[in-house]
Every structure is written in C-alpha cells, then in structure tokens.
C-alpha positions as a LaTeX table, in Angstrom:
\begin{tabular}{lrrr}
\hline
Residue & $x$ (\AA) & $y$ (\AA) & $z$ (\AA) \\
\hline
Met1 & 1.34 & 24.25 & 34.18 \\
Ala2 & 3.43 & 25.56 & 31.28 \\
Ser3 & 6.31 & 23.22 & 32.09 \\
Gln4 & 3.90 & 20.28 & 32.21 \\
Glu5 & 2.60 & 21.16 & 28.72 \\
Ser6 & 6.18 & 21.57 & 27.56 \\
Asp7 & 7.05 & 18.11 & 28.90 \\
Ile8 & 4.08 & 16.60 & 27.05 \\
Val9 & 5.10 & 18.33 & 23.82 \\
Asp10 & 8.72 & 17.16 & 24.25 \\
Gln11 & 7.52 & 13.61 & 24.84 \\
Leu12 & 5.33 & 13.68 & 21.71 \\
Val13 & 8.15 & 15.13 & 19.62 \\
Gly14 & 10.47 & 12.41 & 20.94 \\
Glu15 & 7.97 & 9.71 & 19.98 \\
Val16 & 7.54 & 11.13 & 16.48 \\
Glu17 & 11.31 & 11.36 & 16.00 \\
Glu18 & 11.65 & 7.77 & 17.23 \\
Ile19 & 9.12 & 6.60 & 14.68 \\
Thr20 & 10.47 & 8.61 & 11.76 \\
Asp21 & 14.17 & 7.91 & 12.34 \\
Asp22 & 13.94 & 4.25 & 11.30 \\
Ile23 & 13.80 & 3.93 & 7.53 \\
Ser24 & 15.40 & 0.49 & 7.40 \\
Asp25 & 12.37 & $-1.06$ & 5.70 \\
Val26 & 12.45 & 1.45 & 2.81 \\
Ser27 & 13.65 & $-0.17$ & $-0.40$ \\
Val28 & 14.43 & 0.87 & $-3.96$ \\
Leu29 & 11.04 & $-0.64$ & $-4.76$ \\
Asp30 & 9.43 & 2.14 & $-2.72$ \\
Ile31 & 10.79 & 4.92 & $-4.96$ \\
Pro32 & 7.83 & 4.80 & $-7.42$ \\
Val33 & 5.44 & 5.12 & $-4.48$ \\
Leu34 & 7.31 & 8.16 & $-3.19$ \\
Val35 & 7.36 & 9.75 & $-6.65$ \\
Ile36 & 3.64 & 9.16 & $-7.17$ \\
Phe37 & 2.82 & 10.47 & $-3.70$ \\
Thr38 & 4.95 & 13.59 & $-4.16$ \\
Thr39 & 3.41 & 14.27 & $-7.56$ \\
Leu40 & $-0.06$ & 13.77 & $-6.11$ \\
Phe41 & 0.73 & 16.18 & $-3.27$ \\
Val42 & 1.99 & 18.86 & $-5.68$ \\
Ile43 & $-1.06$ & 18.52 & $-7.95$ \\
Val44 & $-3.53$ & 18.66 & $-5.07$ \\
Ala45 & $-1.71$ & 21.69 & $-3.62$ \\
Leu46 & $-1.86$ & 23.32 & $-7.07$ \\
Gln47 & $-5.54$ & 22.49 & $-7.28$ \\
Phe48 & $-6.18$ & 24.00 & $-3.85$ \\
Phe49 & $-4.16$ & 27.13 & $-4.65$ \\
Thr50 & $-5.83$ & 27.78 & $-7.99$ \\
Arg51 & $-9.33$ & 27.07 & $-6.70$ \\
Tyr52 & $-9.31$ & 28.89 & $-3.36$ \\
Val53 & $-6.60$ & 31.53 & $-3.77$ \\
Leu54 & $-6.86$ & 32.45 & $-7.45$ \\
Asn55 & $-10.56$ & 31.53 & $-7.64$ \\
Asp56 & $-9.93$ & 29.97 & $-11.06$ \\
Ser57 & $-9.13$ & 26.26 & $-10.84$ \\
Leu58 & $-7.21$ & 24.29 & $-13.41$ \\
Gly59 & $-9.51$ & 21.69 & $-14.91$ \\
Trp60 & $-6.98$ & 18.94 & $-15.39$ \\
Thr61 & $-5.80$ & 18.76 & $-11.77$ \\
Glu62 & $-8.86$ & 16.93 & $-10.45$ \\
Glu63 & $-8.71$ & 14.17 & $-13.06$ \\
Ile64 & $-4.96$ & 13.68 & $-12.77$ \\
Ala65 & $-5.16$ & 13.63 & $-8.96$ \\
Arg66 & $-7.86$ & 10.95 & $-9.15$ \\
Tyr67 & $-5.75$ & 8.72 & $-11.39$ \\
Leu68 & $-2.60$ & 9.30 & $-9.35$ \\
Leu69 & $-4.53$ & 8.19 & $-6.27$ \\
Ile70 & $-5.50$ & 4.97 & $-8.05$ \\
Met71 & $-1.86$ & 4.40 & $-9.02$ \\
Leu72 & $-0.74$ & 5.18 & $-5.47$ \\
Ala73 & $-3.11$ & 2.56 & $-4.06$ \\
Phe74 & $-1.91$ & $-0.25$ & $-6.31$ \\
Ile75 & 1.78 & 0.63 & $-6.40$ \\
Gly76 & 1.76 & 1.33 & $-2.66$ \\
Gly77 & 0.11 & $-2.03$ & $-2.12$ \\
Ile78 & 3.29 & $-3.65$ & $-3.45$ \\
Ser79 & 5.22 & $-2.27$ & $-0.47$ \\
Cys80 & 2.55 & $-3.47$ & 1.95 \\
Val81 & 2.56 & $-7.01$ & 0.58 \\
Arg82 & 6.37 & $-7.05$ & 0.31 \\
Asn83 & 6.69 & $-6.07$ & 3.98 \\
Gly84 & 3.81 & $-8.30$ & 5.12 \\
Lys85 & 1.91 & $-5.30$ & 6.48 \\
His86 & $-1.54$ & $-6.32$ & 5.37 \\
Ile87 & $-4.29$ & $-6.88$ & 7.91 \\
Phe88 & $-4.41$ & $-10.17$ & 9.80 \\
Leu89 & $-6.42$ & $-11.50$ & 12.72 \\
Glu90 & $-4.12$ & $-11.43$ & 15.69 \\
Phe91 & $-6.53$ & $-13.26$ & 18.01 \\
Ala92 & $-6.12$ & $-16.46$ & 15.99 \\
Tyr93 & $-2.45$ & $-16.58$ & 16.96 \\
His94 & $-3.37$ & $-16.41$ & 20.65 \\
Tyr95 & $-6.19$ & $-18.95$ & 20.78 \\
Leu96 & $-5.58$ & $-21.52$ & 18.07 \\
Pro97 & $-3.17$ & $-24.41$ & 18.50 \\
Val98 & 0.27 & $-23.69$ & 17.05 \\
Lys99 & 0.08 & $-26.65$ & 14.64 \\
Thr100 & $-3.09$ & $-25.29$ & 13.00 \\
Ile101 & $-1.74$ & $-21.79$ & 12.45 \\
Lys102 & 0.85 & $-22.64$ & 9.80 \\
Pro103 & $-1.69$ & $-24.22$ & 7.40 \\
Ile104 & $-3.98$ & $-21.23$ & 7.93 \\
Val105 & $-1.15$ & $-18.76$ & 7.19 \\
Leu106 & $-0.15$ & $-20.69$ & 4.07 \\
Cys107 & $-3.76$ & $-20.87$ & 2.92 \\
Val108 & $-4.20$ & $-17.12$ & 3.42 \\
Glu109 & $-1.05$ & $-16.36$ & 1.43 \\
Leu110 & $-2.23$ & $-18.73$ & $-1.31$ \\
Ile111 & $-5.56$ & $-16.89$ & $-1.46$ \\
Val112 & $-3.79$ & $-13.51$ & $-1.54$ \\
Thr113 & $-1.52$ & $-14.72$ & $-4.37$ \\
Ala114 & $-4.46$ & $-16.10$ & $-6.35$ \\
Phe115 & $-6.50$ & $-12.93$ & $-5.81$ \\
Trp116 & $-3.79$ & $-10.56$ & $-7.08$ \\
Thr117 & $-3.01$ & $-12.86$ & $-10.02$ \\
Tyr118 & $-6.68$ & $-12.95$ & $-11.01$ \\
Ala119 & $-6.99$ & $-9.17$ & $-10.54$ \\
Gly120 & $-3.98$ & $-8.73$ & $-12.82$ \\
Phe121 & $-5.57$ & $-10.80$ & $-15.59$ \\
Leu122 & $-8.83$ & $-8.88$ & $-15.22$ \\
Gly123 & $-6.83$ & $-5.65$ & $-15.48$ \\
Ile124 & $-5.24$ & $-6.82$ & $-18.73$ \\
Glu125 & $-8.67$ & $-7.61$ & $-20.12$ \\
Leu126 & $-9.97$ & $-4.19$ & $-19.08$ \\
Ala127 & $-6.96$ & $-2.40$ & $-20.53$ \\
Glu128 & $-7.35$ & $-4.19$ & $-23.86$ \\
Arg129 & $-11.04$ & $-3.27$ & $-24.06$ \\
Thr130 & $-10.50$ & 0.39 & $-23.17$ \\
Lys131 & $-10.21$ & 2.57 & $-26.24$ \\
Ser132 & $-10.84$ & 6.00 & $-24.66$ \\
Asn133 & $-8.38$ & 8.69 & $-23.62$ \\
Phe134 & $-8.17$ & 10.74 & $-20.47$ \\
Val135 & $-10.37$ & 13.83 & $-20.70$ \\
Ser136 & $-7.74$ & 16.43 & $-19.89$ \\
Ile137 & $-4.65$ & 14.90 & $-21.52$ \\
Gln138 & $-4.41$ & 12.96 & $-24.74$ \\
Leu139 & $-3.18$ & 9.63 & $-23.39$ \\
Pro140 & $-5.04$ & 6.31 & $-23.48$ \\
Lys141 & $-6.69$ & 5.26 & $-20.23$ \\
Ala142 & $-5.23$ & 1.81 & $-20.86$ \\
Tyr143 & $-1.88$ & 3.13 & $-19.57$ \\
Leu144 & $-3.43$ & 3.59 & $-16.14$ \\
Tyr145 & $-4.86$ & 0.09 & $-16.23$ \\
Tyr146 & $-1.47$ & $-1.36$ & $-17.16$ \\
Val147 & 0.04 & 0.33 & $-14.09$ \\
Val148 & $-2.68$ & $-1.33$ & $-12.01$ \\
Val149 & $-1.93$ & $-4.66$ & $-13.71$ \\
Ala150 & 1.77 & $-4.32$ & $-12.88$ \\
Gly151 & 0.87 & $-3.57$ & $-9.27$ \\
Cys152 & $-1.41$ & $-6.60$ & $-9.05$ \\
Phe153 & 1.15 & $-8.98$ & $-10.51$ \\
Leu154 & 3.96 & $-7.65$ & $-8.32$ \\
Met155 & 1.74 & $-8.06$ & $-5.25$ \\
Ala156 & 1.09 & $-11.66$ & $-6.36$ \\
Val157 & 4.83 & $-12.27$ & $-6.73$ \\
Phe158 & 5.61 & $-10.92$ & $-3.27$ \\
Ala159 & 2.71 & $-12.84$ & $-1.71$ \\
Ala160 & 4.02 & $-16.05$ & $-3.31$ \\
Lys161 & 7.51 & $-15.25$ & $-2.06$ \\
Thr162 & 6.12 & $-14.75$ & 1.45 \\
Met163 & 4.23 & $-18.05$ & 1.22 \\
Ile164 & 7.39 & $-19.91$ & 0.18 \\
Arg165 & 9.39 & $-18.28$ & 2.98 \\
Glu166 & 6.73 & $-19.12$ & 5.58 \\
Phe167 & 6.46 & $-22.71$ & 4.34 \\
Ser168 & 10.05 & $-23.36$ & 5.39 \\
Lys169 & 9.61 & $-22.01$ & 8.94 \\
Pro170 & 8.54 & $-24.07$ & 11.93 \\
Ala171 & 5.03 & $-23.25$ & 13.19 \\
Asp172 & 6.15 & $-21.90$ & 16.58 \\
Ile173 & 8.65 & $-19.48$ & 14.94 \\
Leu174 & 5.95 & $-18.37$ & 12.51 \\
Val175 & 3.56 & $-17.62$ & 15.38 \\
Gln176 & 6.23 & $-15.68$ & 17.29 \\
Glu177 & 7.05 & $-13.58$ & 14.21 \\
Lys178 & 3.39 & $-12.80$ & 13.52 \\
Leu179 & 2.77 & $-11.79$ & 17.14 \\
Gln180 & 5.91 & $-9.63$ & 17.12 \\
Gln181 & 4.72 & $-8.02$ & 13.91 \\
Ala182 & 1.36 & $-7.26$ & 15.55 \\
Ile183 & 3.09 & $-5.67$ & 18.55 \\
Glu184 & 5.33 & $-3.53$ & 16.32 \\
Gly185 & 2.37 & $-2.43$ & 14.22 \\
Gln186 & 0.54 & $-0.89$ & 17.16 \\
\hline
\end{tabular}
C-alpha cells in the first residue's frame, strides 16, 4: 500500500516537473508580469502576517494589493494575447468546414483587436477625468489607469499581429494549429 502511494506521488511529481521544466514561451515581455506578481505576493503575505500574526494590519496593503491585481490582469493579458492563449471554441474546428474557419478566426481576431483598442481609448478618457489620489499613498489614480491603457493597446497590437499572421496561412494549416493548441492546453 505504501509503495503504491509512493508510486502515485512520484508520478505526480514527474508530471509537475515535466510541466514546469519548459519555459520556452517566456519572453522579456513577461518580466513586468513576474515583477507585479512577485510584488503582489509579498504585499499579500505582509498583509496576512500583520493581520493574523501581529494582530495589527497595515492599512495600505489592502489598497495596494487591489491595484496590483488590476495591473496584473491587464499586463498579464498581454502575454495571453501574445501567445494566443485566450479562450476559443474548439468544437467549431471539428464540425465546421475548413474553408469557413479561416474567415471566422480572422473575424474573431479583428473583434479582439477592435475591443482592446476601444478599451484603451476609454482608459485614456477615464485617466484624464480622474483627479483623485490613492488613499494610502500620494500618487494620482490616473497612473493606474495609464498602466491599464498600455495593457489594452499592447493586447490590441498583439491581436492585430496574430490576425496578420493567420491571414497568410492556409485554412487547413490554421485548423491543425488551433486543434494542436487545444490539445496542448489541456
């Protein structure tokens, strides 16, 4: 019984090591995401320590963690769009004719590009209207909104780049790549 549990643990450890060994898709563009995530982790750990161990929490940690999470979502989204890791409907690639899939893929990428571009312009408008500062630190909230704007525009750029790249591919190759991506994502 113990050896069977040991075999299961060894198998799980092997699978985790197999997953974590490949960092080939990590780019220099992912460094801001890693910095934001690490900073967020440290601040949340500090918040937990001061609240539950010292029983005297630091007031600024909750606000800063909230805004770092917003930044992480939009800056992390750049990596997702750059790598083409956003959600797509795999069943369409199985049941629709190959010739109809390419126009659908291009249309989806056009919509994604337009959405992030529009979100970026809305973010600029919001940042320009915002005159208040963060509560716990004396910095304008507009700085946060400009980070969101940069994330939106970079996602739009990478979505447009993906659309241009997929435009030049034959439909059958595009379908094979999308299905392979779905298999690798599971």
